[in-house]
Every structure is written in C-alpha cells, then in structure tokens.
mmCIF file of N, CA, C and O in Angstrom:
data_model
loop_
_atom_site.group_PDB
_atom_site.id
_atom_site.type_symbol
_atom_site.label_atom_id
_atom_site.label_comp_id
_atom_site.label_asym_id
_atom_site.label_seq_id
_atom_site.Cartn_x
_atom_site.Cartn_y
_atom_site.Cartn_z
ATOM 1 N N MET Y 1 -78.163 109.776 238.025
ATOM 2 C CA MET Y 1 -76.863 109.154 237.895
ATOM 3 C C MET Y 1 -76.867 107.802 238.604
ATOM 4 O O MET Y 1 -77.453 107.657 239.663
ATOM 5 N N ALA Y 2 -76.202 106.848 238.037
ATOM 6 C CA ALA Y 2 -76.073 105.520 238.639
ATOM 7 C C ALA Y 2 -75.187 105.619 239.880
ATOM 8 O O ALA Y 2 -74.428 106.565 240.046
ATOM 9 N N ASP Y 3 -75.291 104.636 240.740
ATOM 10 C CA ASP Y 3 -74.461 104.619 241.931
ATOM 11 C C ASP Y 3 -72.986 104.592 241.535
ATOM 12 O O ASP Y 3 -72.595 103.915 240.585
ATOM 13 N N PHE Y 4 -72.182 105.337 242.293
ATOM 14 C CA PHE Y 4 -70.751 105.399 242.027
ATOM 15 C C PHE Y 4 -70.097 104.083 242.419
ATOM 16 O O PHE Y 4 -70.343 103.542 243.491
ATOM 17 N N ASP Y 5 -69.249 103.566 241.543
ATOM 18 C CA ASP Y 5 -68.522 102.333 241.792
ATOM 19 C C ASP Y 5 -67.028 102.633 241.642
ATOM 20 O O ASP Y 5 -66.553 102.896 240.540
ATOM 21 N N PRO Y 6 -66.279 102.608 242.760
ATOM 22 C CA PRO Y 6 -64.852 102.912 242.698
ATOM 23 C C PRO Y 6 -64.075 102.054 241.700
ATOM 24 O O PRO Y 6 -63.136 102.533 241.066
ATOM 25 N N GLU Y 7 -64.480 100.790 241.543
ATOM 26 C CA GLU Y 7 -63.782 99.920 240.591
ATOM 27 C C GLU Y 7 -64.005 100.381 239.152
ATOM 28 O O GLU Y 7 -63.105 100.303 238.325
ATOM 29 N N LYS Y 8 -65.205 100.865 238.859
ATOM 30 C CA LYS Y 8 -65.478 101.369 237.517
ATOM 31 C C LYS Y 8 -64.700 102.654 237.234
ATOM 32 O O LYS Y 8 -64.463 102.992 236.084
ATOM 33 N N PHE Y 9 -64.308 103.362 238.297
ATOM 34 C CA PHE Y 9 -63.564 104.605 238.092
ATOM 35 C C PHE Y 9 -62.187 104.343 237.499
ATOM 36 O O PHE Y 9 -61.568 105.236 236.940
ATOM 37 N N GLU Y 10 -61.713 103.113 237.612
ATOM 38 C CA GLU Y 10 -60.452 102.748 236.956
ATOM 39 C C GLU Y 10 -60.564 102.962 235.450
ATOM 40 O O GLU Y 10 -59.596 103.351 234.799
ATOM 41 N N ASP Y 11 -61.725 102.694 234.892
ATOM 42 C CA ASP Y 11 -62.021 102.961 233.475
ATOM 43 C C ASP Y 11 -62.983 104.143 233.386
ATOM 44 O O ASP Y 11 -64.041 104.076 232.759
ATOM 45 N N LYS Y 12 -62.599 105.226 234.013
ATOM 46 C CA LYS Y 12 -63.485 106.387 234.175
ATOM 47 C C LYS Y 12 -64.000 106.956 232.869
ATOM 48 O O LYS Y 12 -65.124 107.431 232.793
ATOM 49 N N TYR Y 13 -63.199 106.923 231.820
ATOM 50 C CA TYR Y 13 -63.634 107.528 230.552
ATOM 51 C C TYR Y 13 -64.658 106.650 229.834
ATOM 52 O O TYR Y 13 -65.393 107.131 228.984
ATOM 53 N N VAL Y 14 -64.714 105.391 230.201
ATOM 54 C CA VAL Y 14 -65.724 104.490 229.648
ATOM 55 C C VAL Y 14 -67.018 104.606 230.451
ATOM 56 O O VAL Y 14 -68.097 104.733 229.886
ATOM 57 N N HIS Y 15 -66.890 104.585 231.776
ATOM 58 C CA HIS Y 15 -68.065 104.506 232.641
ATOM 59 C C HIS Y 15 -68.592 105.858 233.115
ATOM 60 O O HIS Y 15 -69.779 105.980 233.397
ATOM 61 N N TYR Y 16 -67.713 106.864 233.228
ATOM 62 C CA TYR Y 16 -68.121 108.122 233.850
ATOM 63 C C TYR Y 16 -67.740 109.356 233.036
ATOM 64 O O TYR Y 16 -67.586 110.440 233.597
ATOM 65 N N PHE Y 17 -67.616 109.225 231.744
ATOM 66 C CA PHE Y 17 -67.185 110.345 230.912
ATOM 67 C C PHE Y 17 -68.096 111.561 231.078
ATOM 68 O O PHE Y 17 -67.624 112.682 231.272
ATOM 69 N N ASN Y 18 -69.402 111.360 231.012
ATOM 70 C CA ASN Y 18 -70.343 112.487 231.116
ATOM 71 C C ASN Y 18 -70.243 113.183 232.467
ATOM 72 O O ASN Y 18 -70.300 114.415 232.546
ATOM 73 N N GLU Y 19 -70.088 112.405 233.532
ATOM 74 C CA GLU Y 19 -69.972 112.977 234.864
ATOM 75 C C GLU Y 19 -68.674 113.777 234.999
ATOM 76 O O GLU Y 19 -68.663 114.861 235.594
ATOM 77 N N LEU Y 20 -67.581 113.244 234.457
ATOM 78 C CA LEU Y 20 -66.304 113.959 234.502
ATOM 79 C C LEU Y 20 -66.395 115.270 233.729
ATOM 80 O O LEU Y 20 -65.947 116.319 234.200
ATOM 81 N N GLN Y 21 -66.993 115.193 232.555
ATOM 82 C CA GLN Y 21 -67.157 116.386 231.728
ATOM 83 C C GLN Y 21 -67.987 117.440 232.469
ATOM 84 O O GLN Y 21 -67.653 118.623 232.454
ATOM 85 N N LYS Y 22 -69.036 117.003 233.132
ATOM 86 C CA LYS Y 22 -69.902 117.926 233.873
ATOM 87 C C LYS Y 22 -69.136 118.577 235.024
ATOM 88 O O LYS Y 22 -69.254 119.786 235.249
ATOM 89 N N ALA Y 23 -68.353 117.811 235.764
ATOM 90 C CA ALA Y 23 -67.588 118.359 236.888
ATOM 91 C C ALA Y 23 -66.586 119.406 236.409
ATOM 92 O O ALA Y 23 -66.489 120.497 236.992
ATOM 93 N N TYR Y 24 -65.856 119.110 235.350
ATOM 94 C CA TYR Y 24 -64.877 120.057 234.820
ATOM 95 C C TYR Y 24 -65.585 121.310 234.288
ATOM 96 O O TYR Y 24 -65.126 122.427 234.508
ATOM 97 N N LYS Y 25 -66.708 121.122 233.609
ATOM 98 C CA LYS Y 25 -67.444 122.264 233.050
ATOM 99 C C LYS Y 25 -68.013 123.143 234.170
ATOM 100 O O LYS Y 25 -67.949 124.379 234.087
ATOM 101 N N ASN Y 26 -68.568 122.528 235.201
ATOM 102 C CA ASN Y 26 -69.088 123.296 236.328
ATOM 103 C C ASN Y 26 -67.988 124.120 236.983
ATOM 104 O O ASN Y 26 -68.197 125.291 237.319
ATOM 105 N N ALA Y 27 -66.830 123.517 237.193
ATOM 106 C CA ALA Y 27 -65.702 124.236 237.792
ATOM 107 C C ALA Y 27 -65.278 125.392 236.895
ATOM 108 O O ALA Y 27 -65.054 126.515 237.367
ATOM 109 N N PHE Y 28 -65.172 125.131 235.596
ATOM 110 C CA PHE Y 28 -64.796 126.182 234.645
ATOM 111 C C PHE Y 28 -65.784 127.345 234.708
ATOM 112 O O PHE Y 28 -65.383 128.508 234.827
ATOM 113 N N ASN Y 29 -67.064 127.040 234.639
ATOM 114 C CA ASN Y 29 -68.080 128.095 234.632
ATOM 115 C C ASN Y 29 -68.039 128.920 235.908
ATOM 116 O O ASN Y 29 -68.133 130.154 235.864
ATOM 117 N N ARG Y 30 -67.899 128.260 237.034
ATOM 118 C CA ARG Y 30 -67.857 128.972 238.313
ATOM 119 C C ARG Y 30 -66.639 129.903 238.374
ATOM 120 O O ARG Y 30 -66.754 131.063 238.751
ATOM 121 N N LEU Y 31 -65.482 129.401 238.006
ATOM 122 C CA LEU Y 31 -64.271 130.217 238.087
ATOM 123 C C LEU Y 31 -64.231 131.300 237.016
ATOM 124 O O LEU Y 31 -63.721 132.395 237.252
ATOM 125 N N ASN Y 32 -64.764 131.014 235.862
ATOM 126 C CA ASN Y 32 -64.781 131.979 234.762
ATOM 127 C C ASN Y 32 -65.596 133.217 235.137
ATOM 128 O O ASN Y 32 -65.311 134.314 234.667
ATOM 129 N N GLU Y 33 -66.591 133.034 235.986
ATOM 130 C CA GLU Y 33 -67.408 134.163 236.452
ATOM 131 C C GLU Y 33 -66.688 135.002 237.496
ATOM 132 O O GLU Y 33 -66.954 136.189 237.611
ATOM 133 N N ARG Y 34 -65.786 134.405 238.254
ATOM 134 C CA ARG Y 34 -65.163 135.075 239.405
ATOM 135 C C ARG Y 34 -63.759 135.623 239.151
ATOM 136 O O ARG Y 34 -63.313 136.515 239.865
ATOM 137 N N TYR Y 35 -63.056 135.027 238.213
ATOM 138 C CA TYR Y 35 -61.642 135.366 238.037
ATOM 139 C C TYR Y 35 -61.367 135.800 236.601
ATOM 140 O O TYR Y 35 -62.259 135.796 235.758
ATOM 141 N N ASP Y 36 -60.133 136.135 236.342
ATOM 142 C CA ASP Y 36 -59.687 136.566 235.015
ATOM 143 C C ASP Y 36 -60.001 135.469 233.996
ATOM 144 O O ASP Y 36 -59.377 134.410 233.990
ATOM 145 N N SER Y 37 -60.964 135.741 233.142
ATOM 146 C CA SER Y 37 -61.416 134.705 232.202
ATOM 147 C C SER Y 37 -60.323 134.297 231.227
ATOM 148 O O SER Y 37 -60.262 133.142 230.812
ATOM 149 N N GLU Y 38 -59.434 135.218 230.871
ATOM 150 C CA GLU Y 38 -58.342 134.881 229.962
ATOM 151 C C GLU Y 38 -57.416 133.842 230.598
ATOM 152 O O GLU Y 38 -57.021 132.871 229.954
ATOM 153 N N LEU Y 39 -57.116 134.020 231.882
ATOM 154 C CA LEU Y 39 -56.264 133.065 232.596
ATOM 155 C C LEU Y 39 -56.989 131.728 232.787
ATOM 156 O O LEU Y 39 -56.398 130.669 232.589
ATOM 157 N N ILE Y 40 -58.264 131.778 233.112
ATOM 158 C CA ILE Y 40 -59.047 130.551 233.292
ATOM 159 C C ILE Y 40 -59.084 129.755 231.988
ATOM 160 O O ILE Y 40 -58.879 128.541 231.986
ATOM 161 N N HIS Y 41 -59.317 130.439 230.876
ATOM 162 C CA HIS Y 41 -59.338 129.759 229.569
ATOM 163 C C HIS Y 41 -57.973 129.142 229.261
ATOM 164 O O HIS Y 41 -57.907 128.008 228.772
ATOM 165 N N ALA Y 42 -56.905 129.879 229.524
ATOM 166 C CA ALA Y 42 -55.564 129.362 229.245
ATOM 167 C C ALA Y 42 -55.277 128.109 230.072
ATOM 168 O O ALA Y 42 -54.772 127.110 229.549
ATOM 169 N N ILE Y 43 -55.604 128.146 231.346
ATOM 170 C CA ILE Y 43 -55.383 126.981 232.206
ATOM 171 C C ILE Y 43 -56.221 125.803 231.725
ATOM 172 O O ILE Y 43 -55.745 124.669 231.642
ATOM 173 N N ASP Y 44 -57.471 126.079 231.388
ATOM 174 C CA ASP Y 44 -58.370 125.025 230.923
ATOM 175 C C ASP Y 44 -57.828 124.350 229.667
ATOM 176 O O ASP Y 44 -57.775 123.128 229.589
ATOM 177 N N GLN Y 45 -57.404 125.137 228.704
ATOM 178 C CA GLN Y 45 -56.979 124.610 227.409
ATOM 179 C C GLN Y 45 -55.549 124.080 227.397
ATOM 180 O O GLN Y 45 -55.244 123.163 226.639
ATOM 181 N N GLN Y 46 -54.683 124.642 228.216
ATOM 182 C CA GLN Y 46 -53.261 124.316 228.121
ATOM 183 C C GLN Y 46 -52.742 123.420 229.243
ATOM 184 O O GLN Y 46 -51.659 122.859 229.120
ATOM 185 N N VAL Y 47 -53.496 123.293 230.316
ATOM 186 C CA VAL Y 47 -53.050 122.469 231.443
ATOM 187 C C VAL Y 47 -54.074 121.367 231.750
ATOM 188 O O VAL Y 47 -53.747 120.186 231.746
ATOM 189 N N LEU Y 48 -55.300 121.785 231.991
ATOM 190 C CA LEU Y 48 -56.310 120.821 232.438
ATOM 191 C C LEU Y 48 -56.730 119.841 231.364
ATOM 192 O O LEU Y 48 -57.259 118.773 231.676
ATOM 193 N N ASN Y 49 -56.464 120.173 230.113
ATOM 194 C CA ASN Y 49 -56.788 119.234 229.029
ATOM 195 C C ASN Y 49 -55.960 117.956 229.149
ATOM 196 O O ASN Y 49 -56.305 116.941 228.558
ATOM 197 N N GLU Y 50 -54.876 118.005 229.909
ATOM 198 C CA GLU Y 50 -54.043 116.820 230.114
ATOM 199 C C GLU Y 50 -53.998 116.397 231.582
ATOM 200 O O GLU Y 50 -53.118 115.653 231.990
ATOM 201 N N SER Y 51 -54.952 116.877 232.369
ATOM 202 C CA SER Y 51 -55.008 116.482 233.776
ATOM 203 C C SER Y 51 -55.692 115.122 233.892
ATOM 204 O O SER Y 51 -56.339 114.664 232.958
ATOM 205 N N GLU Y 52 -55.536 114.521 235.039
ATOM 206 C CA GLU Y 52 -56.100 113.183 235.248
ATOM 207 C C GLU Y 52 -56.750 113.114 236.631
ATOM 208 O O GLU Y 52 -56.078 113.277 237.644
ATOM 209 N N PRO Y 53 -58.071 112.894 236.683
ATOM 210 C CA PRO Y 53 -58.722 112.740 237.981
ATOM 211 C C PRO Y 53 -58.590 111.311 238.509
ATOM 212 O O PRO Y 53 -58.633 110.356 237.740
ATOM 213 N N PHE Y 54 -58.408 111.204 239.816
ATOM 214 C CA PHE Y 54 -58.311 109.905 240.474
ATOM 215 C C PHE Y 54 -59.244 109.877 241.673
ATOM 216 O O PHE Y 54 -59.409 110.887 242.354
ATOM 217 N N TYR Y 55 -59.834 108.712 241.919
ATOM 218 C CA TYR Y 55 -60.640 108.529 243.120
ATOM 219 C C TYR Y 55 -59.725 107.997 244.206
ATOM 220 O O TYR Y 55 -59.064 106.975 244.031
ATOM 221 N N GLU Y 56 -59.685 108.703 245.340
ATOM 222 C CA GLU Y 56 -58.777 108.346 246.427
ATOM 223 C C GLU Y 56 -59.445 107.473 247.492
ATOM 224 O O GLU Y 56 -58.771 106.978 248.375
ATOM 225 N N GLY Y 57 -60.764 107.341 247.436
ATOM 226 C CA GLY Y 57 -61.492 106.605 248.469
ATOM 227 C C GLY Y 57 -62.144 107.571 249.445
ATOM 228 O O GLY Y 57 -61.816 108.756 249.483
ATOM 229 N N GLU Y 58 -63.091 107.056 250.217
ATOM 230 C CA GLU Y 58 -63.773 107.875 251.227
ATOM 231 C C GLU Y 58 -64.429 109.130 250.635
ATOM 232 O O GLU Y 58 -64.503 110.169 251.289
ATOM 233 N N GLY Y 59 -64.840 109.061 249.361
ATOM 234 C CA GLY Y 59 -65.502 110.198 248.730
ATOM 235 C C GLY Y 59 -64.581 111.317 248.295
ATOM 236 O O GLY Y 59 -65.024 112.409 247.968
ATOM 237 N N GLU Y 60 -63.282 111.054 248.280
ATOM 238 C CA GLU Y 60 -62.301 112.088 247.917
ATOM 239 C C GLU Y 60 -61.699 111.816 246.544
ATOM 240 O O GLU Y 60 -61.422 110.668 246.187
ATOM 241 N N PHE Y 61 -61.490 112.892 245.803
ATOM 242 C CA PHE Y 61 -60.879 112.832 244.480
ATOM 243 C C PHE Y 61 -59.614 113.677 244.476
ATOM 244 O O PHE Y 61 -59.464 114.598 245.265
ATOM 245 N N ARG Y 62 -58.723 113.345 243.561
ATOM 246 C CA ARG Y 62 -57.473 114.092 243.371
ATOM 247 C C ARG Y 62 -57.306 114.308 241.879
ATOM 248 O O ARG Y 62 -57.537 113.411 241.076
ATOM 249 N N VAL Y 63 -56.905 115.520 241.515
ATOM 250 C CA VAL Y 63 -56.633 115.832 240.116
ATOM 251 C C VAL Y 63 -55.127 115.993 239.959
ATOM 252 O O VAL Y 63 -54.513 116.828 240.611
ATOM 253 N N GLU Y 64 -54.555 115.155 239.110
ATOM 254 C CA GLU Y 64 -53.124 115.202 238.844
ATOM 255 C C GLU Y 64 -52.887 116.037 237.587
ATOM 256 O O GLU Y 64 -53.504 115.802 236.549
ATOM 257 N N LEU Y 65 -51.987 117.006 237.705
ATOM 258 C CA LEU Y 65 -51.669 117.883 236.581
ATOM 259 C C LEU Y 65 -50.486 117.333 235.798
ATOM 260 O O LEU Y 65 -49.663 116.589 236.341
ATOM 261 N N PRO Y 66 -50.363 117.720 234.529
ATOM 262 C CA PRO Y 66 -49.194 117.307 233.748
ATOM 263 C C PRO Y 66 -47.933 117.986 234.301
ATOM 264 O O PRO Y 66 -48.018 118.933 235.089
ATOM 265 N N GLU Y 67 -46.785 117.506 233.872
ATOM 266 C CA GLU Y 67 -45.520 118.105 234.306
ATOM 267 C C GLU Y 67 -45.435 119.567 233.902
ATOM 268 O O GLU Y 67 -45.927 119.961 232.844
ATOM 269 N N ASP Y 68 -44.805 120.363 234.745
ATOM 270 C CA ASP Y 68 -44.566 121.784 234.492
ATOM 271 C C ASP Y 68 -45.828 122.545 234.080
ATOM 272 O O ASP Y 68 -45.852 123.221 233.042
ATOM 273 N N PRO Y 69 -46.877 122.481 234.894
ATOM 274 C CA PRO Y 69 -48.133 123.116 234.486
ATOM 275 C C PRO Y 69 -48.025 124.627 234.293
ATOM 276 O O PRO Y 69 -48.638 125.170 233.370
ATOM 277 N N VAL Y 70 -47.239 125.293 235.109
ATOM 278 C CA VAL Y 70 -47.112 126.755 234.981
ATOM 279 C C VAL Y 70 -46.464 127.112 233.647
ATOM 280 O O VAL Y 70 -46.893 128.054 232.968
ATOM 281 N N ASP Y 71 -45.461 126.345 233.240
ATOM 282 C CA ASP Y 71 -44.764 126.611 231.978
ATOM 283 C C ASP Y 71 -45.650 126.367 230.762
ATOM 284 O O ASP Y 71 -45.377 126.873 229.677
ATOM 285 N N ARG Y 72 -46.711 125.607 230.925
ATOM 286 C CA ARG Y 72 -47.621 125.313 229.814
ATOM 287 C C ARG Y 72 -48.521 126.500 229.469
ATOM 288 O O ARG Y 72 -49.055 126.567 228.373
ATOM 289 N N VAL Y 73 -48.725 127.387 230.433
ATOM 290 C CA VAL Y 73 -49.625 128.524 230.215
ATOM 291 C C VAL Y 73 -48.899 129.565 229.364
ATOM 292 O O VAL Y 73 -47.978 130.220 229.818
ATOM 293 N N GLN Y 74 -49.322 129.665 228.120
ATOM 294 C CA GLN Y 74 -48.689 130.539 227.130
ATOM 295 C C GLN Y 74 -49.721 131.519 226.565
ATOM 296 O O GLN Y 74 -50.921 131.273 226.631
ATOM 297 N N GLY Y 75 -49.234 132.593 225.993
ATOM 298 C CA GLY Y 75 -50.100 133.506 225.260
ATOM 299 C C GLY Y 75 -50.754 134.591 226.094
ATOM 300 O O GLY Y 75 -51.514 135.392 225.559
ATOM 301 N N ILE Y 76 -50.488 134.609 227.391
ATOM 302 C CA ILE Y 76 -50.999 135.698 228.227
ATOM 303 C C ILE Y 76 -49.880 136.152 229.154
ATOM 304 O O ILE Y 76 -48.991 135.379 229.506
ATOM 305 N N LEU Y 77 -49.937 137.415 229.530
ATOM 306 C CA LEU Y 77 -48.938 137.968 230.436
ATOM 307 C C LEU Y 77 -49.457 137.881 231.863
ATOM 308 O O LEU Y 77 -50.377 138.605 232.244
ATOM 309 N N VAL Y 78 -48.869 136.995 232.611
ATOM 310 C CA VAL Y 78 -49.258 136.807 234.007
ATOM 311 C C VAL Y 78 -48.071 136.198 234.748
ATOM 312 O O VAL Y 78 -47.324 135.396 234.184
ATOM 313 N N GLU Y 79 -47.883 136.629 235.985
ATOM 314 C CA GLU Y 79 -46.768 136.121 236.781
ATOM 315 C C GLU Y 79 -46.997 134.654 237.149
ATOM 316 O O GLU Y 79 -48.127 134.217 237.361
ATOM 317 N N ASP Y 80 -45.889 133.908 237.246
ATOM 318 C CA ASP Y 80 -45.962 132.488 237.590
ATOM 319 C C ASP Y 80 -46.715 132.255 238.896
ATOM 320 O O ASP Y 80 -47.473 131.293 239.016
ATOM 321 N N GLU Y 81 -46.506 133.143 239.881
ATOM 322 C CA GLU Y 81 -47.166 132.983 241.176
ATOM 323 C C GLU Y 81 -48.687 133.054 241.025
ATOM 324 O O GLU Y 81 -49.418 132.333 241.699
ATOM 325 N N LYS Y 82 -49.163 133.925 240.147
ATOM 326 C CA LYS Y 82 -50.603 134.052 239.912
ATOM 327 C C LYS Y 82 -51.142 132.788 239.236
ATOM 328 O O LYS Y 82 -52.226 132.320 239.570
ATOM 329 N N VAL Y 83 -50.375 132.228 238.291
ATOM 330 C CA VAL Y 83 -50.787 130.994 237.634
ATOM 331 C C VAL Y 83 -50.848 129.857 238.660
ATOM 332 O O VAL Y 83 -51.824 129.099 238.700
ATOM 333 N N GLU Y 84 -49.823 129.759 239.513
ATOM 334 C CA GLU Y 84 -49.802 128.716 240.547
ATOM 335 C C GLU Y 84 -51.001 128.850 241.480
ATOM 336 O O GLU Y 84 -51.664 127.860 241.794
ATOM 337 N N GLU Y 85 -51.288 130.076 241.908
ATOM 338 C CA GLU Y 85 -52.423 130.318 242.797
ATOM 339 C C GLU Y 85 -53.737 129.914 242.117
ATOM 340 O O GLU Y 85 -54.576 129.242 242.715
ATOM 341 N N MET Y 86 -53.892 130.301 240.860
ATOM 342 C CA MET Y 86 -55.117 129.992 240.134
ATOM 343 C C MET Y 86 -55.242 128.494 239.884
ATOM 344 O O MET Y 86 -56.344 127.948 239.958
ATOM 345 N N LEU Y 87 -54.136 127.820 239.606
ATOM 346 C CA LEU Y 87 -54.152 126.362 239.433
ATOM 347 C C LEU Y 87 -54.632 125.675 240.710
ATOM 348 O O LEU Y 87 -55.447 124.751 240.649
ATOM 349 N N ASP Y 88 -54.138 126.121 241.860
ATOM 350 C CA ASP Y 88 -54.559 125.538 243.138
ATOM 351 C C ASP Y 88 -56.060 125.717 243.348
ATOM 352 O O ASP Y 88 -56.755 124.783 243.756
ATOM 353 N N ILE Y 89 -56.558 126.919 243.064
ATOM 354 C CA ILE Y 89 -57.981 127.210 243.214
ATOM 355 C C ILE Y 89 -58.795 126.356 242.246
ATOM 356 O O ILE Y 89 -59.813 125.761 242.615
ATOM 357 N N TYR Y 90 -58.334 126.274 241.008
ATOM 358 C CA TYR Y 90 -59.054 125.539 239.959
ATOM 359 C C TYR Y 90 -59.119 124.043 240.289
ATOM 360 O O TYR Y 90 -60.176 123.415 240.214
ATOM 361 N N VAL Y 91 -57.996 123.473 240.690
ATOM 362 C CA VAL Y 91 -57.953 122.042 241.026
ATOM 363 C C VAL Y 91 -58.874 121.758 242.215
ATOM 364 O O VAL Y 91 -59.628 120.779 242.207
ATOM 365 N N ALA Y 92 -58.837 122.616 243.221
ATOM 366 C CA ALA Y 92 -59.725 122.427 244.380
ATOM 367 C C ALA Y 92 -61.189 122.487 243.949
ATOM 368 O O ALA Y 92 -62.024 121.703 244.440
ATOM 369 N N GLU Y 93 -61.510 123.383 243.029
ATOM 370 C CA GLU Y 93 -62.891 123.502 242.547
ATOM 371 C C GLU Y 93 -63.304 122.259 241.759
ATOM 372 O O GLU Y 93 -64.424 121.768 241.910
ATOM 373 N N ILE Y 94 -62.408 121.724 240.941
ATOM 374 C CA ILE Y 94 -62.719 120.492 240.201
ATOM 375 C C ILE Y 94 -62.941 119.338 241.176
ATOM 376 O O ILE Y 94 -63.889 118.562 241.029
ATOM 377 N N GLU Y 95 -62.092 119.215 242.183
ATOM 378 C CA GLU Y 95 -62.238 118.139 243.160
ATOM 379 C C GLU Y 95 -63.565 118.263 243.910
ATOM 380 O O GLU Y 95 -64.248 117.263 244.150
ATOM 381 N N THR Y 96 -63.961 119.491 244.243
ATOM 382 C CA THR Y 96 -65.262 119.727 244.871
ATOM 383 C C THR Y 96 -66.390 119.317 243.938
ATOM 384 O O THR Y 96 -67.351 118.654 244.351
ATOM 385 N N GLU Y 97 -66.288 119.696 242.674
ATOM 386 C CA GLU Y 97 -67.320 119.345 241.698
ATOM 387 C C GLU Y 97 -67.394 117.836 241.475
ATOM 388 O O GLU Y 97 -68.485 117.293 241.301
ATOM 389 N N LEU Y 98 -66.266 117.164 241.487
ATOM 390 C CA LEU Y 98 -66.278 115.704 241.354
ATOM 391 C C LEU Y 98 -67.046 115.076 242.514
ATOM 392 O O LEU Y 98 -67.864 114.177 242.310
ATOM 393 N N ARG Y 99 -66.795 115.564 243.731
ATOM 394 C CA ARG Y 99 -67.531 115.042 244.891
ATOM 395 C C ARG Y 99 -69.023 115.315 244.733
ATOM 396 O O ARG Y 99 -69.846 114.452 245.027
ATOM 397 N N ARG Y 100 -69.367 116.504 244.248
ATOM 398 C CA ARG Y 100 -70.775 116.865 244.065
ATOM 399 C C ARG Y 100 -71.439 115.999 242.998
ATOM 400 O O ARG Y 100 -72.507 115.435 243.227
ATOM 401 N N VAL Y 101 -70.796 115.915 241.840
ATOM 402 C CA VAL Y 101 -71.373 115.169 240.717
ATOM 403 C C VAL Y 101 -71.562 113.694 241.054
ATOM 404 O O VAL Y 101 -72.547 113.081 240.667
ATOM 405 N N PHE Y 102 -70.637 113.145 241.819
ATOM 406 C CA PHE Y 102 -70.728 111.731 242.164
ATOM 407 C C PHE Y 102 -71.484 111.484 243.469
ATOM 408 O O PHE Y 102 -71.518 110.363 243.983
ATOM 409 N N GLY Y 103 -72.127 112.527 244.002
ATOM 410 C CA GLY Y 103 -73.031 112.369 245.129
ATOM 411 C C GLY Y 103 -72.397 112.254 246.487
ATOM 412 O O GLY Y 103 -73.026 111.747 247.420
ATOM 413 N N PHE Y 104 -71.174 112.727 246.664
ATOM 414 C CA PHE Y 104 -70.516 112.659 247.951
ATOM 415 C C PHE Y 104 -70.756 113.904 248.807
ATOM 416 O O PHE Y 104 -70.449 113.909 249.975
ATOM 417 N N GLU Y 105 -71.239 114.978 248.175
ATOM 418 C CA GLU Y 105 -71.630 116.169 248.929
ATOM 419 C C GLU Y 105 -72.665 116.940 248.139
ATOM 420 O O GLU Y 105 -72.786 116.780 246.928
ATOM 421 N N GLU Y 106 -73.395 117.738 248.836
ATOM 422 C CA GLU Y 106 -74.483 118.508 248.218
ATOM 423 C C GLU Y 106 -73.991 119.857 247.788
ATOM 424 O O GLU Y 106 -73.268 120.513 248.393
#
C-alpha cells in the first residue's frame, strides 16, 4: 500500500477505494464469525452501505452512520437495544480495521 496521505482521504473513494473496501470487509468477516450473522448482514446492507468514514488525524478514523440507523434495520426480529449494541461494536471494528489497513496499527 502507498503511504497514507490525509489530504487524499478527502477524495477517499478515488484514492483509497480498495483500502476502504478491505477494511469494511475485514470487519464484516470478523463479526460475522462471532455474532448473529443475520443481524450482521442486515446492518451491513441496510446501515453501513450509507456510512461515511472520516480521517480525524493522529491515526484515528471515525465512521459516521446515516440518520436513524436502528430504524433502518428491517426484516429481522431483534430489539432496538441489541441493534444499537451491535452497531457500536461494528463501527468500532471498522475503525480498528481502517487503522490497520492504513498502517496505523498492527
């Protein structure tokens, strides 16, 4: 991977599309093995498909979710609290993977 350039991250889908895809896929695969795969798939397809990663500086990333992410999860029976908990875990895993993929941690 080329050296990370924070300025290029402004146009992340042009410069870092493959890296972003890898980070999201790694997070999905890891969580899909550990948690309810039906819920993980629903979050991936119905919430994270419209999420937006941002570089915060100092090797830190933030993933912004679309409005009302819990309400977007449809087609499965699960309590809102469980969806919120899983979203928090999933976002943290994506942020960790972004740091890993971009070489900020091993």
